[in-house]
Each structure stands twice: as C-alpha cells, then as structure tokens.
Coordinates of N, CA and C in Angstrom, one line a residue:
M950 N -15.0 21.2 37.7 CA -13.9 22.0 37.0 C -13.7 21.5 35.6
T951 N -13.9 20.2 35.4 CA -13.7 19.7 34.0 C -14.7 20.3 33.1
W952 N -16.0 20.5 33.5 CA -17.0 21.1 32.6 C -16.7 22.5 32.3
N953 N -16.2 23.3 33.3 CA -15.8 24.7 33.1 C -14.8 24.8 32.0
R954 N -13.8 23.9 32.0 CA -12.8 23.9 31.0 C -13.3 23.6 29.7
I955 N -14.1 22.5 29.6 CA -14.7 22.1 28.3 C -15.6 23.2 27.7
A956 N -16.5 23.7 28.6 CA -17.4 24.8 28.1 C -16.7 26.1 27.8
G957 N -15.7 26.4 28.6 CA -15.0 27.6 28.3 C -14.3 27.6 27.0
W958 N -13.6 26.5 26.7 CA -12.9 26.4 25.4 C -13.9 26.3 24.2
S959 N -15.1 25.7 24.5 CA -16.1 25.6 23.4 C -16.6 27.0 23.1
L960 N -16.9 27.8 24.1 CA -17.4 29.2 23.9 C -16.4 30.0 23.1
I961 N -15.1 29.7 23.3 CA -14.1 30.5 22.6 C -13.8 29.9 21.2
L962 N -13.9 28.6 21.0 CA -13.5 28.0 19.7 C -14.6 27.7 18.8
A963 N -15.9 27.8 19.2 CA -17.0 27.5 18.3 C -17.0 28.5 17.1
P964 N -16.8 29.8 17.3 CA -16.7 30.7 16.1 C -15.5 30.5 15.3
V965 N -14.4 30.0 15.9 CA -13.2 29.8 15.2 C -13.4 28.6 14.2
G966 N -14.1 27.6 14.7 CA -14.4 26.4 13.8 C -15.2 26.8 12.6
Q967 N -16.2 27.7 12.8 CA -17.0 28.2 11.6 C -16.1 29.0 10.6
L968 N -15.2 29.8 11.2 CA -14.3 30.6 10.3 C -13.3 29.7 9.7
G969 N -12.7 28.7 10.4 CA -11.8 27.8 9.8 C -12.3 27.0 8.7
G970 N -13.6 26.5 8.8 CA -14.2 25.8 7.7 C -14.4 26.7 6.5
W971 N -14.8 27.9 6.8 CA -15.0 28.8 5.6 C -13.7 29.1 4.9
A972 N -12.6 29.2 5.7 CA -11.3 29.5 5.1 C -10.9 28.4 4.2
F973 N -11.0 27.1 4.6 CA -10.7 26.0 3.7 C -11.6 25.9 2.6
Q974 N -12.9 26.3 2.8 CA -13.8 26.4 1.7 C -13.3 27.3 0.6
M975 N -12.8 28.4 1.0 CA -12.3 29.4 0.0 C -11.1 28.8 -0.8
L976 N -10.4 27.8 -0.2 CA -9.4 27.1 -1.0 C -9.8 26.0 -1.9
G977 N -11.2 25.9 -2.0 CA -11.7 24.9 -2.9 C -12.6 23.8 -2.3
G978 N -12.8 23.9 -1.0 CA -13.5 22.9 -0.3 C -14.9 22.7 -0.7
N979 N -15.6 23.8 -0.9 CA -17.0 23.8 -1.3 C -17.3 23.2 -2.7
E980 N -16.2 23.3 -3.5 CA -16.4 22.7 -4.8 C -15.9 21.3 -4.9
G981 N -15.5 20.7 -3.8 CA -15.2 19.3 -3.8 C -13.7 19.0 -4.0
A982 N -12.9 20.1 -4.1 CA -11.4 19.9 -4.3 C -10.8 19.2 -3.0
E983 N -10.0 18.3 -3.2 CA -9.3 17.6 -2.1 C -7.9 18.0 -2.0
P984 N -7.3 18.0 -0.8 CA -7.9 17.6 0.5 C -8.6 18.8 1.2
Q985 N -8.8 20.0 0.5 CA -9.4 21.1 1.2 C -10.8 20.8 1.7
S986 N -11.6 20.0 0.9 CA -12.9 19.7 1.3 C -13.0 18.9 2.6
T987 N -12.1 17.9 2.6 CA -12.1 17.1 3.8 C -11.6 17.9 5.1
I988 N -10.6 18.7 4.9 CA -10.2 19.5 6.0 C -11.2 20.5 6.4
A989 N -11.9 21.1 5.5 CA -13.0 22.1 5.8 C -14.1 21.4 6.6
H990 N -14.5 20.2 6.2 CA -15.6 19.6 6.9 C -15.1 19.1 8.3
A991 N -13.9 18.7 8.4 CA -13.4 18.3 9.7 C -13.4 19.4 10.7
V992 N -13.0 20.6 10.2 CA -13.0 21.8 11.0 C -14.4 22.2 11.4
W993 N -15.3 22.2 10.4 CA -16.7 22.5 10.7 C -17.3 21.5 11.8
L994 N -16.9 20.2 11.6 CA -17.3 19.2 12.6 C -16.9 19.6 14.0
I995 N -15.7 20.0 14.2 CA -15.2 20.4 15.5 C -16.0 21.6 16.0
G996 N -16.2 22.5 15.1 CA -17.0 23.7 15.4 C -18.4 23.4 15.9
F997 N -19.1 22.4 15.2 CA -20.4 22.1 15.6 C -20.5 21.3 16.9
V998 N -19.5 20.5 17.2 CA -19.4 19.9 18.5 C -19.2 21.0 19.6
C999 N -18.4 22.0 19.3 CA -18.2 23.1 20.3 C -19.6 23.8 20.5
L1000 N -20.3 24.0 19.4 CA -21.6 24.7 19.4 C -22.6 23.9 20.3
T1001 N -22.5 22.6 20.2 CA -23.4 21.8 21.0 C -23.2 22.1 22.5
I1002 N -21.9 22.1 22.9 CA -21.5 22.3 24.3 C -21.9 23.8 24.7
V1003 N -21.8 24.7 23.7 CA -22.2 26.1 24.0 C -23.6 26.2 24.4
C1004 N -24.5 25.5 23.6 CA -25.9 25.5 23.8 C -26.3 24.9 25.2
I1005 N -25.6 23.8 25.5 CA -25.8 23.2 26.8 C -25.4 24.1 28.0
E1006 N -24.3 24.8 27.8 CA -23.8 25.8 28.8 C -24.8 26.9 29.0
L1007 N -25.3 27.4 27.9 CA -26.3 28.5 27.9 C -27.5 28.1 28.6
Y1008 N -28.0 26.9 28.4 CA -29.1 26.3 29.0 C -28.9 26.2 30.5
R1009 N -27.7 25.8 30.9 CA -27.4 25.6 32.3 C -27.4 27.0 33.0
R1010 N -27.1 28.1 32.3 CA -27.1 29.4 32.9 C -28.5 30.0 33.1
V1011 N -29.5 29.5 32.3 CA -30.8 30.0 32.4 C -31.4 29.9 33.9
R1012 N -31.4 28.6 34.4 CA -31.8 28.3 35.8 C -33.0 29.1 36.2
S1013 N -34.1 28.9 35.4 CA -35.3 29.6 35.7 C -36.4 28.6 36.1
H1014 N -37.6 29.1 36.2 CA -38.7 28.2 36.7 C -39.9 28.4 35.8
G1015 N -40.8 27.5 35.8 CA -42.1 27.6 35.1 C -42.0 27.6 33.6
A1016 N -42.7 28.5 33.0 CA -42.8 28.6 31.5 C -41.4 28.9 30.9
A1017 N -40.6 29.8 31.6 CA -39.3 30.2 31.1 C -38.4 29.0 31.0
Q1018 N -38.5 28.1 32.0 CA -37.6 26.9 31.9 C -38.1 25.9 30.8
V1019 N -39.4 25.9 30.6 CA -39.9 25.1 29.5 C -39.4 25.6 28.2
V1020 N -39.5 26.9 28.0 CA -39.0 27.5 26.8 C -37.5 27.2 26.6
A1021 N -36.7 27.3 27.7 CA -35.3 26.9 27.6 C -35.1 25.5 27.2
R1022 N -35.9 24.6 27.7 CA -35.7 23.2 27.4 C -36.1 22.9 25.9
V1023 N -37.2 23.6 25.5 CA -37.5 23.4 24.0 C -36.5 24.0 23.1
S1024 N -35.9 25.1 23.5 CA -34.9 25.8 22.7 C -33.7 24.9 22.6
L1025 N -33.3 24.3 23.8 CA -32.1 23.4 23.8 C -32.4 22.2 23.0
G1026 N -33.6 21.7 23.1 CA -33.9 20.5 22.3 C -33.9 20.7 20.8
V1027 N -34.4 21.9 20.4 CA -34.4 22.3 18.9 C -32.9 22.4 18.5
A1028 N -32.1 23.1 19.3 CA -30.7 23.3 19.0 C -29.9 22.0 18.9
L1029 N -30.2 21.1 19.8 CA -29.4 19.8 19.8 C -29.8 18.9 18.7
I1030 N -31.1 18.9 18.4 CA -31.5 18.1 17.2 C -30.9 18.6 15.9
S1031 N -31.0 19.9 15.8 CA -30.5 20.6 14.6 C -29.0 20.4 14.4
V1032 N -28.2 20.6 15.5 CA -26.8 20.5 15.5 C -26.4 19.0 15.2
A1033 N -27.2 18.1 15.7 CA -26.9 16.7 15.5 C -27.0 16.4 14.0
A1034 N -28.0 17.0 13.3 CA -28.1 16.8 11.9 C -26.9 17.4 11.2
S1035 N -26.4 18.6 11.7 CA -25.3 19.2 11.0 C -24.0 18.3 11.2
I1036 N -23.9 17.7 12.4 CA -22.7 16.9 12.6 C -22.8 15.6 11.7
A1037 N -24.0 15.1 11.6 CA -24.2 13.9 10.7 C -23.9 14.3 9.2
E1038 N -24.3 15.6 8.8 CA -23.9 16.0 7.5 C -22.4 16.1 7.3
M1039 N -21.7 16.6 8.3 CA -20.3 16.7 8.2 C -19.6 15.3 8.1
L1040 N -20.2 14.4 8.9 CA -19.6 13.0 8.8 C -19.8 12.4 7.5
V1041 N -21.0 12.6 6.9 CA -21.3 12.0 5.6 C -20.4 12.7 4.5
D1042 N -20.2 14.0 4.6 CA -19.3 14.7 3.7 C -17.9 14.3 3.9
L1043 N -17.5 14.0 5.1 CA -16.1 13.5 5.4 C -15.9 12.1 4.7
G1044 N -16.9 11.3 4.9 CA -16.8 10.0 4.3 C -16.7 10.1 2.8
T1045 N -17.5 11.0 2.2 CA -17.4 11.2 0.7 C -16.1 11.7 0.3
G1046 N -15.5 12.6 1.2 CA -14.2 13.2 0.8 C -13.1 12.1 0.9
F1047 N -13.1 11.2 1.9 CA -12.1 10.2 1.9 C -12.3 9.2 0.7
A1048 N -13.5 9.0 0.3 CA -13.8 8.1 -0.8 C -13.2 8.7 -2.1
V1049 N -13.4 10.0 -2.2 CA -12.9 10.7 -3.4 C -11.4 10.7 -3.5
M1050 N -10.8 10.9 -2.3 CA -9.3 10.8 -2.2 C -8.8 9.4 -2.6
G1051 N -9.7 8.4 -2.4 CA -9.3 7.1 -2.7 C -9.5 6.7 -4.2
G1052 N -10.0 7.7 -5.0 CA -10.2 7.5 -6.4 C -11.6 7.5 -6.9
A1053 N -12.6 7.6 -6.0 CA -14.0 7.5 -6.3 C -14.5 8.8 -6.9
N1054 N -15.6 8.8 -7.6 CA -16.2 10.0 -8.3 C -17.0 10.7 -7.3
H1055 N -16.7 12.0 -7.1 CA -17.4 12.8 -6.1 C -18.9 12.9 -6.4
D1056 N -19.2 13.3 -7.6 CA -20.6 13.6 -8.0 C -21.5 12.3 -7.9
A1057 N -20.9 11.1 -8.3 CA -21.6 9.9 -8.2 C -21.9 9.5 -6.8
I1058 N -21.0 9.7 -5.9 CA -21.2 9.4 -4.5 C -22.2 10.3 -3.9
D1059 N -22.1 11.6 -4.2 CA -23.0 12.6 -3.6 C -24.4 12.3 -4.1
H1060 N -24.6 11.9 -5.3 CA -25.9 11.6 -5.9 C -26.5 10.4 -5.1
Q1061 N -25.7 9.4 -4.9 CA -26.1 8.2 -4.2 C -26.5 8.5 -2.7
V1062 N -25.8 9.3 -2.1 CA -26.1 9.7 -0.7 C -27.4 10.5 -0.6
R1063 N -27.5 11.5 -1.5 CA -28.7 12.3 -1.5 C -29.9 11.5 -1.9
G1064 N -29.7 10.4 -2.6 CA -30.8 9.6 -3.1 C -31.4 8.7 -2.0
I1065 N -30.7 8.6 -0.9 CA -31.3 7.8 0.2 C -32.5 8.5 0.8
P1066 N -33.6 7.8 1.0 CA -34.8 8.5 1.5 C -34.6 9.3 2.8
G1067 N -34.9 10.5 2.8 CA -34.8 11.3 4.0 C -33.5 12.1 4.2
V1068 N -32.5 11.6 3.5 CA -31.2 12.3 3.7 C -31.1 13.7 3.2
E1069 N -31.7 13.9 2.1 CA -31.7 15.3 1.5 C -32.4 16.3 2.5
A1070 N -33.6 15.9 3.0 CA -34.4 16.8 3.8 C -33.7 16.9 5.2
I1071 N -33.1 15.9 5.8 CA -32.6 15.9 7.1 C -31.2 16.6 7.2
L1072 N -30.3 16.2 6.3 CA -28.9 16.6 6.4 C -28.6 17.9 5.6
Y1073 N -29.4 18.1 4.5 CA -29.1 19.3 3.6 C -30.2 20.3 3.6
G1074 N -31.3 20.1 4.4 CA -32.4 21.1 4.4 C -32.2 22.2 5.4
P1075 N -33.2 23.0 5.6 CA -33.1 24.1 6.5 C -33.1 23.7 8.0
G1076 N -33.4 22.4 8.3 CA -33.4 21.9 9.6 C -32.0 22.0 10.3
T1077 N -31.0 22.0 9.5 CA -29.6 22.1 10.1 C -29.3 23.5 10.6
Q1078 N -30.1 24.5 10.2 CA -29.9 25.8 10.6 C -30.7 26.2 11.8
L1079 N -31.6 25.3 12.3 CA -32.5 25.6 13.4 C -31.7 25.7 14.7
V1080 N -30.4 25.2 14.7 CA -29.6 25.4 15.9 C -29.4 26.8 16.3
Y1081 N -29.4 27.7 15.3 CA -29.2 29.1 15.6 C -30.5 29.7 16.2
L1082 N -31.6 29.2 15.9 CA -32.9 29.7 16.5 C -32.9 29.3 18.0
G1083 N -32.6 28.1 18.3 CA -32.5 27.7 19.7 C -31.5 28.4 20.5
F1084 N -30.3 28.6 19.8 CA -29.2 29.4 20.4 C -29.7 30.8 20.7
L1085 N -30.4 31.4 19.8 CA -30.8 32.8 19.9 C -31.8 32.9 21.1
V1086 N -32.8 32.0 21.2 CA -33.8 32.1 22.2 C -33.1 32.0 23.6
L1087 N -32.1 31.1 23.7 CA -31.4 30.9 25.0 C -30.7 32.2 25.3
I1088 N -30.1 32.9 24.3 CA -29.4 34.1 24.6 C -30.3 35.2 25.0
I1089 N -31.5 35.3 24.3 CA -32.5 36.3 24.7 C -33.0 36.1 26.1
Q1090 N -33.2 34.8 26.5 CA -33.6 34.5 27.9 C -32.5 35.0 28.9
L1091 N -31.3 34.7 28.6 CA -30.2 35.2 29.5 C -30.1 36.7 29.6
A1092 N -30.4 37.4 28.5 CA -30.4 38.8 28.5 C -31.5 39.4 29.3
V1093 N -32.7 38.8 29.2 CA -33.9 39.2 30.0 C -33.6 39.0 31.4
L1094 N -33.0 37.9 31.8 CA -32.7 37.5 33.2 C -31.4 38.3 33.7
K1095 N -30.8 39.1 32.8 CA -29.7 39.9 33.1 C -28.5 39.1 33.6
R1096 N -28.3 37.9 32.9 CA -27.2 37.1 33.2 C -26.1 37.2 32.2
I1097 N -26.4 38.0 31.1 CA -25.4 38.4 30.1 C -25.6 39.8 29.8
R1098 N -24.6 40.5 29.3 CA -24.8 41.9 28.9 C -25.6 42.0 27.7
M1099 N -26.3 43.2 27.6 CA -27.1 43.4 26.4 C -26.2 43.5 25.1
L1100 N -25.0 43.9 25.3 CA -24.0 43.9 24.2 C -23.9 42.5 23.6
T1101 N -23.9 41.5 24.4 CA -23.7 40.1 24.0 C -24.9 39.7 23.1
L1102 N -26.1 40.1 23.5 CA -27.3 39.8 22.7 C -27.2 40.6 21.4
L1103 N -26.8 41.8 21.4 CA -26.7 42.6 20.1 C -25.7 42.0 19.2
L1104 N -24.6 41.5 19.7 CA -23.6 40.8 18.9 C -24.1 39.5 18.3
V1105 N -24.9 38.8 19.1 CA -25.5 37.5 18.6 C -26.5 37.8 17.5
L1106 N -27.3 38.8 17.7 CA -28.2 39.3 16.6 C -27.5 39.7 15.4
A1107 N -26.4 40.4 15.5 CA -25.6 40.8 14.3 C -25.1 39.6 13.6
T1108 N -24.6 38.6 14.4 CA -24.1 37.4 13.9 C -25.1 36.7 13.0
L1109 N -26.3 36.5 13.5 CA -27.3 35.8 12.8 C -27.8 36.5 11.6
V1110 N -27.9 37.8 11.7 CA -28.3 38.6 10.5 C -27.2 38.4 9.4
L1111 N -26.0 38.5 9.8 CA -24.9 38.3 8.8 C -24.9 36.9 8.2
F1112 N -25.2 35.9 9.0 CA -25.3 34.5 8.5 C -26.4 34.4 7.5
V1113 N -27.6 35.0 7.8 CA -28.7 35.0 6.9 C -28.3 35.7 5.5
L1114 N -27.7 36.8 5.7 CA -27.2 37.5 4.4 C -26.3 36.7 3.6
Y1115 N -25.4 35.9 4.3 CA -24.4 35.1 3.6 C -25.1 33.9 3.0
E1116 N -26.1 33.3 3.7 CA -26.7 32.0 3.2 C -27.8 32.3 2.2
I1117 N -28.6 33.4 2.3 CA -29.8 33.5 1.6 C -29.8 34.7 0.6
V1118 N -29.4 35.9 1.2 CA -29.6 37.1 0.4 C -28.5 37.3 -0.7
F1119 N -27.3 37.2 -0.3 CA -26.2 37.5 -1.3 C -25.8 36.2 -2.0
D1120 N -25.2 36.4 -3.1 CA -24.7 35.2 -3.9 C -23.4 35.6 -4.6
G1121 N -22.6 34.6 -4.9 CA -21.3 34.9 -5.6 C -20.2 35.5 -4.7
P1122 N -19.1 35.9 -5.3 CA -18.0 36.4 -4.6 C -18.3 37.6 -3.6
A1123 N -19.3 38.3 -3.9 CA -19.7 39.5 -3.1 C -20.0 39.1 -1.7
R1124 N -20.5 37.9 -1.5 CA -20.9 37.5 -0.1 C -19.8 37.1 0.8
Q1125 N -18.6 36.7 0.2 CA -17.6 36.1 1.0 C -17.1 36.9 2.2
P1126 N -16.9 38.2 2.0 CA -16.4 39.0 3.2 C -17.4 39.0 4.4
I1127 N -18.6 38.6 4.2 CA -19.6 38.6 5.3 C -19.3 37.6 6.3
M1128 N -18.8 36.4 5.9 CA -18.5 35.3 6.9 C -17.5 35.7 7.9
P1129 N -16.3 36.2 7.6 CA -15.4 36.6 8.6 C -16.0 37.6 9.6
L1130 N -16.8 38.5 9.1 CA -17.4 39.5 10.0 C -18.4 38.8 11.0
A1131 N -19.2 37.9 10.4 CA -20.2 37.2 11.3 C -19.4 36.4 12.3
C1132 N -18.4 35.7 12.0 CA -17.6 34.9 13.0 C -17.0 35.8 14.0
L1133 N -16.5 37.0 13.6 CA -15.9 37.9 14.6 C -17.0 38.4 15.6
C1134 N -18.2 38.7 15.1 CA -19.3 39.1 16.0 C -19.6 38.0 17.0
M1135 N -19.6 36.7 16.5 CA -19.9 35.6 17.3 C -18.9 35.4 18.3
W1136 N -17.6 35.5 17.9 CA -16.5 35.4 18.9 C -16.5 36.5 20.0
L1137 N -16.8 37.7 19.6 CA -16.9 38.8 20.5 C -18.0 38.6 21.5
A1138 N -19.1 37.9 21.1 CA -20.2 37.6 22.0 C -19.9 36.4 22.9
L1139 N -19.3 35.4 22.4 CA -19.1 34.2 23.2 C -17.8 34.1 24.0
A1140 N -16.7 34.6 23.5 CA -15.4 34.5 24.2 C -15.4 35.1 25.6
P1141 N -16.1 36.3 25.8 CA -16.1 36.8 27.1 C -16.9 35.9 28.1
L1142 N -17.7 35.1 27.6 CA -18.4 34.1 28.5 C -17.6 32.9 28.8
G1143 N -16.6 32.7 27.9 CA -15.7 31.5 28.1 C -14.5 31.8 29.0
W1144 N -13.9 33.0 29.0 CA -12.8 33.3 29.7 C -13.0 33.0 31.2
P1145 N -14.1 33.5 31.8 CA -14.3 33.3 33.3 C -14.3 31.8 33.7
L1146 N -14.9 31.0 32.8 CA -15.0 29.6 33.0 C -13.6 29.0 33.1
L1147 N -12.8 29.4 32.1 CA -11.4 28.8 32.1 C -10.6 29.3 33.3
K1148 N -10.8 30.5 33.7 CA -10.2 31.1 34.9 C -10.6 30.3 36.2
R1149 N -11.9 30.0 36.2 CA -12.4 29.3 37.4 C -11.9 27.9 37.4
A1150 N -11.7 27.3 36.2 CA -11.2 25.9 36.1 C -9.8 25.8 36.6
T1151 N -9.0 26.8 36.4 CA -7.6 26.8 36.7 C -7.3 27.3 38.2
E1152 N -8.3 27.8 38.8 CA -8.1 28.3 40.2 C -8.0 27.1 41.1
P1153 N -7.1 27.1 42.1 CA -7.0 26.0 43.1 C -8.2 25.8 43.9
S1154 N -8.6 24.6 44.1 CA -9.9 24.4 44.9 C -9.6 24.8 46.3
E1155 N -10.7 24.9 47.1 CA -10.7 25.3 48.5 C -10.0 24.3 49.3
E1156 N -10.1 23.0 48.9 CA -9.5 21.9 49.6 C -8.0 22.0 49.6
K1157 N -7.5 22.4 48.4 CA -6.0 22.5 48.2 C -5.5 23.7 49.0
L1158 N -6.3 24.7 49.3 CA -5.9 25.9 50.0 C -5.8 25.7 51.5
V1159 N -6.5 24.7 52.0 CA -6.5 24.4 53.4 C -5.3 23.6 53.8
A1160 N -4.5 24.1 54.7 CA -3.3 23.4 55.2 C -3.7 22.1 55.9
P1161 N -2.9 21.0 55.7 CA -3.2 19.7 56.3 C -2.9 19.8 57.8

C-alpha cells in the first residue's frame, strides 16, 4: 500500500513539479536571480524525483516476457541514468544558488563548476533529456499491451512534442506559453494513472474487513 501511495502521488505531482519550476523561472530563476533561482531548482528537483518513481511504476506495469521485457528494462535504465543526471544538475545548481545568496559571484561559481572535467557533458548536455525517451518507450509498450488508453499515449506524445518545441525550436518570449500547455498534457496523461493507486492505498485491507 505504501508504494501505491508514493507512486500515485508521483504520477500526479511530476508534471506539477515541471510547471512549478518553470513558474519560478519566469520570476527570474533562469537568469540567476535569487531566491527565485534556488526555489525553481528545488521544485524541479522534487519533480525529477517524482519522475523517477513514475518511470519505475510504468516499468512495473509492463510485466511482459522475452524481448519486450528486455526493451522495458533498457528503457527504464536509460530513464533512470538520465534523471539521475538531472537530479545531480539540480543539486549543483542549488549549491550554486545558496553560495550566491551568501555573497558569492554566480558567474564565477558557474564557470568553475562547468570547468570540472565531464560536468558540462553529463549535467548540462542532452543526456539529461534522455529520461523522456525511456519514459516514451515504456508508455508505448503499455499502450501496445492495452494497459493504458490510447489517449494517454497521444497526450504523452503531445507533451514531448511541446517540450521539443520549447527547448529547441522556439526562442525568446514566444516560447513561454508552450511550457504550461506541455505540463497540462503531461498531467492529463499521468494523473488518471495515479488516482486509482491512491484509491487502492486508502481502501481497508481484507484483514481489517474480517471480524475477529
């Protein structure tokens, strides 16, 4: 029951974490303004932890055999490695934010951190986005196995297309309205998967229903 509760809330709150980080970014977090930057990265950190649990829950739902299970394991592995890099990035940025609030120079600290061998490629490269590839493959498998609705798959596809438009295609203020729409599609896809888990977690167990 504990896992149902954790996974249920994670499915519901993962998109909220993405949206919350974006909202604080709009208040100046992405430009290094404090305390917005630190709050934004803290919210994103919570969102990425929730996304980790979401990927594990999706993998648990595949329950397939042979090559399909191998694909699910690889997808989960890619997602977990990628989200671990994103969590590490948030922790580094949080440490930088606290140092800046203590009077340190943001640009100097950022330059020092990125100068560490491997940090630029691991924490700030495209590898941190691979979590969405693993996430998508798991969703596709569940749709093929008919364990989720086709609408859920379409909403996830719409989410990822909007994320790509936000990160790569558009630039400047024109791209900002895309993020809330992407998070809404993600929430509409994942929240219906989370509610039944929460309901199951709150139902009395069979042992409690049996009279002594």
